[in-house]
Short mmCIF file of C-alpha atoms in Angstrom, two decimals:
data_model
loop_
_atom_site.label_atom_id
_atom_site.label_comp_id
_atom_site.label_asym_id
_atom_site.label_seq_id
_atom_site.Cartn_x
_atom_site.Cartn_y
_atom_site.Cartn_z
CA UNK E 1 -34.46 22.24 26.44
CA UNK E 2 -34.66 19.33 28.77
CA UNK E 3 -31.77 19.17 31.18
CA UNK E 4 -29.36 16.29 30.77
CA UNK E 5 -29.01 13.91 33.59
CA UNK E 6 -25.63 13.80 35.40
CA UNK E 7 -25.03 10.41 33.87
CA UNK E 8 -25.71 11.74 30.38
CA UNK E 9 -23.44 14.68 30.99
CA UNK E 10 -20.63 12.35 32.12
CA UNK E 11 -21.10 10.13 29.01
CA UNK E 12 -21.05 13.20 26.74
CA UNK E 13 -17.96 14.46 28.48
CA UNK E 14 -16.24 11.07 28.14
CA UNK E 15 -17.16 10.92 24.45
CA UNK E 16 -15.81 14.36 23.88
CA UNK E 17 -12.52 13.42 25.63
CA UNK E 18 -12.23 10.21 23.58
CA UNK E 19 -12.94 12.11 20.40
CA UNK E 20 -10.37 14.74 21.29
CA UNK E 21 -7.78 12.07 22.15
CA UNK E 22 -8.42 10.32 18.88
CA UNK E 23 -7.90 13.55 16.99
CA UNK E 24 -4.75 14.24 18.85
CA UNK E 25 -3.51 10.67 18.40
CA UNK E 26 -3.28 11.09 14.65
CA UNK E 27 0.53 11.18 14.16
CA UNK E 28 1.66 13.40 11.33
CA UNK E 29 3.90 11.89 8.64
CA UNK E 30 5.08 13.32 5.30
CA UNK E 31 6.18 11.20 2.30
CA UNK E 32 7.90 12.90 -0.64
CA UNK E 33 7.23 11.18 -4.00
CA UNK E 34 9.81 11.05 -6.78
CA UNK E 35 7.46 12.45 -9.43
CA UNK E 36 3.98 13.88 -10.20
CA UNK E 37 0.82 11.96 -9.24
CA UNK E 38 0.61 8.89 -11.47
CA UNK E 39 0.06 5.19 -10.99
CA UNK E 40 3.81 4.77 -10.26
CA UNK E 41 2.76 5.94 -6.77
CA UNK E 42 -0.71 4.40 -6.66
CA UNK E 43 -0.16 2.49 -3.44
CA UNK E 44 0.26 5.65 -1.36
CA UNK E 45 -2.84 7.28 -2.87
CA UNK E 46 -4.92 4.09 -2.45
CA UNK E 47 -3.83 3.73 1.21
CA UNK E 48 -4.88 7.32 1.82
CA UNK E 49 -8.15 7.10 -0.04
CA UNK E 50 -9.20 3.87 1.69
CA UNK E 51 -8.40 5.18 5.15
CA UNK E 52 -5.55 2.72 5.76
CA UNK E 53 -3.29 5.47 7.10
CA UNK E 54 -6.03 6.87 9.33
CA UNK E 55 -6.78 3.30 10.65
CA UNK E 56 -3.14 3.24 11.80
CA UNK E 57 -3.50 6.54 13.55
CA UNK E 58 -1.55 8.40 10.95
CA UNK E 59 -2.20 11.75 9.26
CA UNK E 60 -0.17 11.29 6.12
CA UNK E 61 0.73 14.09 3.76
CA UNK E 62 1.70 12.86 0.24
CA UNK E 63 3.86 15.48 -1.48
CA UNK E 64 4.05 15.08 -5.27
CA UNK E 65 7.42 15.45 -6.96
CA UNK E 66 8.27 17.21 -10.14
CA UNK E 67 11.18 18.21 -12.39
CA UNK E 68 12.41 20.79 -9.90
CA UNK E 69 12.01 18.68 -6.79
CA UNK E 70 14.78 16.52 -5.40
CA UNK E 71 13.50 14.11 -2.82
CA UNK E 72 17.04 13.95 -1.35
CA UNK E 73 17.09 17.71 -0.81
CA UNK E 74 13.57 17.59 0.65
CA UNK E 75 14.42 15.07 3.32
CA UNK E 76 17.84 16.62 4.01
CA UNK E 77 15.93 19.84 4.78
CA UNK E 78 13.66 17.91 7.22
CA UNK E 79 10.66 18.63 4.98
CA UNK E 80 9.72 14.91 4.76
CA UNK E 81 9.95 11.89 7.02
CA UNK E 82 10.37 9.46 4.19
CA UNK E 83 11.01 9.70 0.42
CA UNK E 84 10.45 7.50 -2.62
CA UNK E 85 13.69 7.31 -4.60
CA UNK E 86 15.89 5.07 -6.82
CA UNK E 87 18.70 3.37 -5.14
CA UNK E 88 21.54 4.83 -7.35
CA UNK E 89 20.50 8.33 -6.42
CA UNK E 90 20.01 7.40 -2.69
CA UNK E 91 23.42 5.75 -2.40
CA UNK E 92 25.18 8.50 -4.30
CA UNK E 93 23.52 11.04 -1.94
CA UNK E 94 24.58 8.90 1.04
CA UNK E 95 28.20 8.97 -0.12
CA UNK E 96 27.86 12.77 -0.62
CA UNK E 97 26.83 13.28 2.97
CA UNK E 98 23.09 12.66 3.17
CA UNK E 99 22.84 9.41 5.26
CA UNK E 100 19.85 7.78 3.61
CA UNK E 101 18.80 4.29 4.57
CA UNK E 102 16.46 2.00 2.58
CA UNK E 103 13.63 0.76 4.90
CA UNK E 104 11.54 -0.96 2.19
CA UNK E 105 11.69 -1.86 -1.45
CA UNK E 106 8.32 -1.66 -3.23
CA UNK E 107 9.49 -2.23 -6.84
CA UNK E 108 11.66 -5.31 -6.96
CA UNK E 109 12.13 -5.19 -10.78
CA UNK E 110 13.49 -2.31 -12.80
CA UNK E 111 11.16 -0.69 -15.37
CA UNK E 112 13.89 1.32 -17.02
CA UNK E 113 14.55 0.86 -20.74
CA UNK E 114 16.37 2.47 -23.62
CA UNK E 115 13.95 2.64 -26.55
CA UNK E 116 15.31 3.06 -30.04
CA UNK E 117 13.91 3.38 -33.53
CA UNK E 118 14.91 0.49 -35.73
CA UNK E 119 15.37 2.99 -38.55
CA UNK E 120 18.31 4.44 -36.65
CA UNK E 121 20.29 1.30 -37.23
CA UNK E 122 20.22 0.06 -33.72
CA UNK E 123 19.46 -3.64 -33.40
CA UNK E 124 21.72 -4.63 -30.46
CA UNK E 125 23.74 -2.82 -27.77
CA UNK E 126 26.86 -2.92 -29.92
CA UNK E 127 25.07 -0.67 -32.40
CA UNK E 128 24.82 2.17 -29.87
CA UNK E 129 28.39 3.30 -30.64
CA UNK E 130 28.37 6.56 -32.59
CA UNK E 131 24.71 7.21 -31.78
CA UNK E 132 22.96 10.04 -29.95
CA UNK E 133 21.20 8.74 -26.87
CA UNK E 134 18.68 10.55 -24.74
CA UNK E 135 19.35 10.28 -20.96
CA UNK E 136 17.58 11.73 -17.92
CA UNK E 137 19.79 13.46 -15.41
CA UNK E 138 19.15 14.61 -11.90
CA UNK E 139 20.33 11.28 -10.46
CA UNK E 140 18.50 9.20 -13.14
CA UNK E 141 21.64 9.02 -15.31
CA UNK E 142 23.53 6.59 -13.09
CA UNK E 143 22.09 3.34 -14.43
CA UNK E 144 22.78 4.59 -18.02
CA UNK E 145 26.40 5.43 -17.15
CA UNK E 146 26.92 2.02 -15.57
CA UNK E 147 25.57 0.29 -18.65
CA UNK E 148 27.71 2.29 -21.00
CA UNK E 149 30.81 1.54 -18.88
CA UNK E 150 29.85 -2.21 -18.99
CA UNK E 151 29.68 -1.86 -22.80
CA UNK E 152 33.02 -0.03 -22.86
CA UNK E 153 31.45 3.08 -24.43
CA UNK E 154 32.63 6.46 -23.21
CA UNK E 155 30.14 9.31 -23.24
CA UNK E 156 31.09 12.21 -25.61
CA UNK E 157 33.70 9.98 -27.21
CA UNK E 158 31.92 6.79 -28.32
CA UNK E 159 28.40 8.07 -27.95
CA UNK E 160 26.72 11.50 -27.76
CA UNK E 161 24.65 11.96 -24.67
CA UNK E 162 21.64 14.20 -25.09
CA UNK E 163 20.18 15.57 -21.83
CA UNK E 164 16.64 14.41 -22.28
CA UNK E 165 13.71 16.38 -20.92
CA UNK E 166 10.95 14.44 -19.29
CA UNK E 167 9.31 13.57 -22.59
CA UNK E 168 10.14 11.51 -25.68
CA UNK E 169 10.45 14.37 -28.15
CA UNK E 170 14.04 13.64 -29.10
CA UNK E 171 12.98 10.25 -30.45
CA UNK E 172 9.86 11.49 -32.14
CA UNK E 173 11.78 14.36 -33.81
CA UNK E 174 14.69 12.10 -34.80
CA UNK E 175 17.19 14.10 -32.67
CA UNK E 176 18.28 10.84 -30.91
CA UNK E 177 18.44 7.28 -31.99
CA UNK E 178 17.32 6.12 -28.56
CA UNK E 179 15.72 7.73 -25.49
CA UNK E 180 15.23 6.70 -21.88
CA UNK E 181 11.79 5.36 -21.14
CA UNK E 182 9.98 3.58 -18.31
CA UNK E 183 7.99 0.54 -19.31
CA UNK E 184 4.98 1.96 -17.57
CA UNK E 185 5.11 5.46 -18.92
CA UNK E 186 7.24 7.03 -21.65
CA UNK E 187 7.37 3.93 -23.79
CA UNK E 188 3.57 4.20 -24.23
CA UNK E 189 3.85 7.96 -24.92
CA UNK E 190 5.88 6.96 -28.10
CA UNK E 191 3.15 4.47 -29.08
CA UNK E 192 0.40 7.01 -28.38
CA UNK E 193 2.28 9.42 -30.68
CA UNK E 194 1.69 7.04 -33.52
CA UNK E 195 4.93 4.98 -33.68
CA UNK E 196 4.31 1.28 -34.22
CA UNK E 197 5.78 -1.16 -31.61
CA UNK E 198 7.16 -3.14 -34.52
CA UNK E 199 9.31 -0.05 -35.55
CA UNK E 200 11.02 -0.01 -32.11
CA UNK E 201 13.71 -1.97 -30.33
CA UNK E 202 13.95 -1.85 -26.55
CA UNK E 203 16.69 -2.76 -24.10
CA UNK E 204 15.56 -3.44 -20.60
CA UNK E 205 18.26 -2.57 -18.08
CA UNK E 206 17.14 -5.63 -16.21
CA UNK E 207 18.16 -7.76 -19.24
CA UNK E 208 21.48 -5.91 -19.75
CA UNK E 209 22.85 -6.77 -16.29
CA UNK E 210 22.80 -3.09 -15.38
CA UNK E 211 19.52 -2.89 -13.49
CA UNK E 212 19.41 -1.13 -10.18
CA UNK E 213 16.58 -0.90 -7.75
CA UNK E 214 13.94 1.76 -8.24
CA UNK E 215 11.19 3.16 -6.07
CA UNK E 216 12.35 2.23 -2.62
CA UNK E 217 11.52 4.11 0.65
CA UNK E 218 14.31 5.95 2.40
CA UNK E 219 14.72 7.77 5.75
CA UNK E 220 17.55 9.49 7.46
CA UNK E 221 19.74 7.09 9.38
CA UNK E 222 19.75 9.08 12.60
CA UNK E 223 15.97 8.78 12.80
CA UNK E 224 16.09 4.95 13.08
CA UNK E 225 17.66 5.37 16.56
CA UNK E 226 14.33 6.64 17.83
CA UNK E 227 11.93 3.76 18.66
CA UNK E 228 8.92 6.05 18.33
CA UNK E 229 9.98 6.95 14.79
CA UNK E 230 10.48 3.30 13.92
CA UNK E 231 7.04 2.44 15.30
CA UNK E 232 5.40 5.29 13.29
CA UNK E 233 7.16 4.28 10.12
CA UNK E 234 6.08 0.67 10.71
CA UNK E 235 2.52 1.80 10.71
CA UNK E 236 3.16 3.80 7.52
CA UNK E 237 4.64 0.70 5.76
CA UNK E 238 1.84 -1.58 6.91
CA UNK E 239 -0.81 0.83 5.49
CA UNK E 240 1.18 1.53 2.38
CA UNK E 241 1.66 -2.23 1.63
CA UNK E 242 -2.12 -2.63 1.89
CA UNK E 243 -2.53 0.16 -0.55
CA UNK E 244 -0.17 -1.40 -2.97
CA UNK E 245 -1.68 -4.83 -2.67
CA UNK E 246 -5.07 -3.43 -3.52
CA UNK E 247 -3.62 -1.41 -6.42
CA UNK E 248 -2.03 -4.50 -7.99
CA UNK E 249 -5.32 -6.47 -7.51
CA UNK E 250 -7.56 -3.71 -8.91
CA UNK E 251 -5.67 -1.46 -11.42
CA UNK E 252 -8.82 0.32 -12.58
CA UNK E 253 -9.81 1.30 -8.99
CA UNK E 254 -6.24 2.45 -8.36
CA UNK E 255 -6.29 4.46 -11.56
CA UNK E 256 -9.48 6.23 -10.59
CA UNK E 257 -7.89 7.16 -7.26
CA UNK E 258 -4.73 8.45 -8.91
CA UNK E 259 -6.69 10.56 -11.37
CA UNK E 260 -8.70 12.07 -8.54
CA UNK E 261 -5.44 13.12 -6.90
CA UNK E 262 -4.00 14.78 -10.01
CA UNK E 263 -4.76 18.45 -9.44
CA UNK E 264 -3.40 19.35 -12.87
CA UNK E 265 -6.23 17.46 -14.55
CA UNK E 266 -3.86 15.97 -17.12
CA UNK E 267 -4.05 12.36 -15.90
CA UNK E 268 -6.61 10.17 -17.66
CA UNK E 269 -8.20 6.91 -16.54
CA UNK E 270 -7.05 5.00 -19.66
CA UNK E 271 -3.42 5.96 -19.34
CA UNK E 272 -3.26 5.50 -15.57
CA UNK E 273 -4.91 2.04 -15.77
CA UNK E 274 -2.43 1.00 -18.31
CA UNK E 275 0.39 2.38 -16.25
CA UNK E 276 -0.85 0.54 -13.13
CA UNK E 277 -1.03 -2.69 -15.07
CA UNK E 278 2.66 -2.30 -16.03
CA UNK E 279 3.72 -1.14 -12.59
CA UNK E 280 2.14 -4.27 -11.18
CA UNK E 281 4.61 -6.39 -13.15
CA UNK E 282 7.48 -4.68 -11.22
CA UNK E 283 6.06 -5.58 -7.81
CA UNK E 284 6.30 -9.36 -7.80
CA UNK E 285 5.94 -9.58 -4.06
CA UNK E 286 2.55 -7.86 -3.95
CA UNK E 287 0.07 -9.82 -1.84
CA UNK E 288 2.75 -12.06 -0.46
CA UNK E 289 4.44 -11.97 3.06
CA UNK E 290 7.52 -10.56 1.30
CA UNK E 291 5.75 -7.34 0.10
CA UNK E 292 8.23 -4.50 0.50
CA UNK E 293 11.15 -6.60 1.73
CA UNK E 294 14.51 -5.57 0.46
CA UNK E 295 16.36 -8.69 -0.44
CA UNK E 296 19.94 -8.36 0.64
CA UNK E 297 21.14 -10.06 -2.53
CA UNK E 298 19.27 -7.55 -4.67
CA UNK E 299 20.76 -4.69 -2.68
CA UNK E 300 24.29 -6.10 -2.96
CA UNK E 301 23.79 -6.64 -6.73
CA UNK E 302 22.81 -3.00 -7.13
CA UNK E 303 25.85 -1.86 -5.08
CA UNK E 304 28.06 -3.99 -7.30
CA UNK E 305 26.56 -2.43 -10.45
CA UNK E 306 27.07 1.08 -9.07
CA UNK E 307 30.70 0.34 -8.17
CA UNK E 308 31.45 -0.98 -11.65
CA UNK E 309 31.43 2.21 -13.58
CA UNK E 310 35.08 2.09 -14.54
CA UNK E 311 36.81 5.41 -14.04
CA UNK E 312 33.53 7.10 -13.02
CA UNK E 313 31.57 4.80 -10.77
CA UNK E 314 28.33 6.10 -9.23
CA UNK E 315 29.71 5.32 -5.81
CA UNK E 316 33.38 4.88 -4.84
CA UNK E 317 32.90 2.80 -1.72
CA UNK E 318 30.60 -0.01 -0.76
CA UNK E 319 28.22 1.50 1.81
CA UNK E 320 27.78 -1.88 3.39
CA UNK E 321 24.75 -2.98 5.35
CA UNK E 322 24.42 0.41 6.94
CA UNK E 323 22.53 1.73 3.97
CA UNK E 324 19.69 -0.71 4.33
CA UNK E 325 17.67 -1.80 7.29
CA UNK E 326 14.75 -4.23 7.94
CA UNK E 327 13.92 -2.79 11.37
CA UNK E 328 10.96 -0.82 10.07
CA UNK E 329 9.77 -3.62 7.74
CA UNK E 330 9.82 -6.03 10.67
CA UNK E 331 7.87 -3.52 12.81
CA UNK E 332 5.24 -3.36 10.00
CA UNK E 333 4.94 -7.08 9.46
CA UNK E 334 5.12 -8.43 12.98
CA UNK E 335 2.13 -10.41 14.02
#
């Protein structure tokens, strides 16, 4: 083998050092999702698949959620840097001692609905009295409890609350008049099961004045005192927003990426594309300079809803501005 010149040796050594530095420069970051891989989280998977995180110097681990996984417990145990969560659960956790702070709000409209069979006799919210209603728990029950308080209906007195599994079986099997659904997911499971849309009546929490913010990004408050953490999270948001913007523009491409990340093999392109198209309707700031920005008015409206639960409010005290911060969003969007 021909000997390398001293110059070539120096260039190779320099290239090796640069390569090693680049590898070392990849900052690790873990995000805990609220649920299993599906288009609800397409932006994160798209950002990873298209190399947006890597381009920011990040080595991001996306941890799927599931029925036995609480994002709050995961971050409290320092097993994630940032979590995707609904604001009612996040603020309730904060009041209980886990100091979560919202650093970005991806979904700026609620996708939560109560879906009922017309045959059950429900045509308007006043008809819910005396009915059995399916409700998700594990922190997802808070918007429902607020709405019932707003209607003056007491659980187990005026209505029967059925702890709903993460399916729509109680409605399909006529065990409940209504069940909790998301506009991008469970509602379509009912349709796919053969129920006609004309046989259903739906109540969007958004329309009932009981909507709260869903799918925001939360970190521990103490971490925001570290400028290096803020800078790292700023890179994460910048790449994540690019992923979401792409997903909203191209639902089919996003669906393919989501399906490729579902190790269970249960996700299908048809369902995930439909889910992404409905998720896109909840992100009205996509591809605008306001992508991911938590509007203070929306935050304060959610806090007001959570405080208005009568004798059993979700939170007892207004957490004030300390539970939200724009510092990371500003780091992500600075020119």
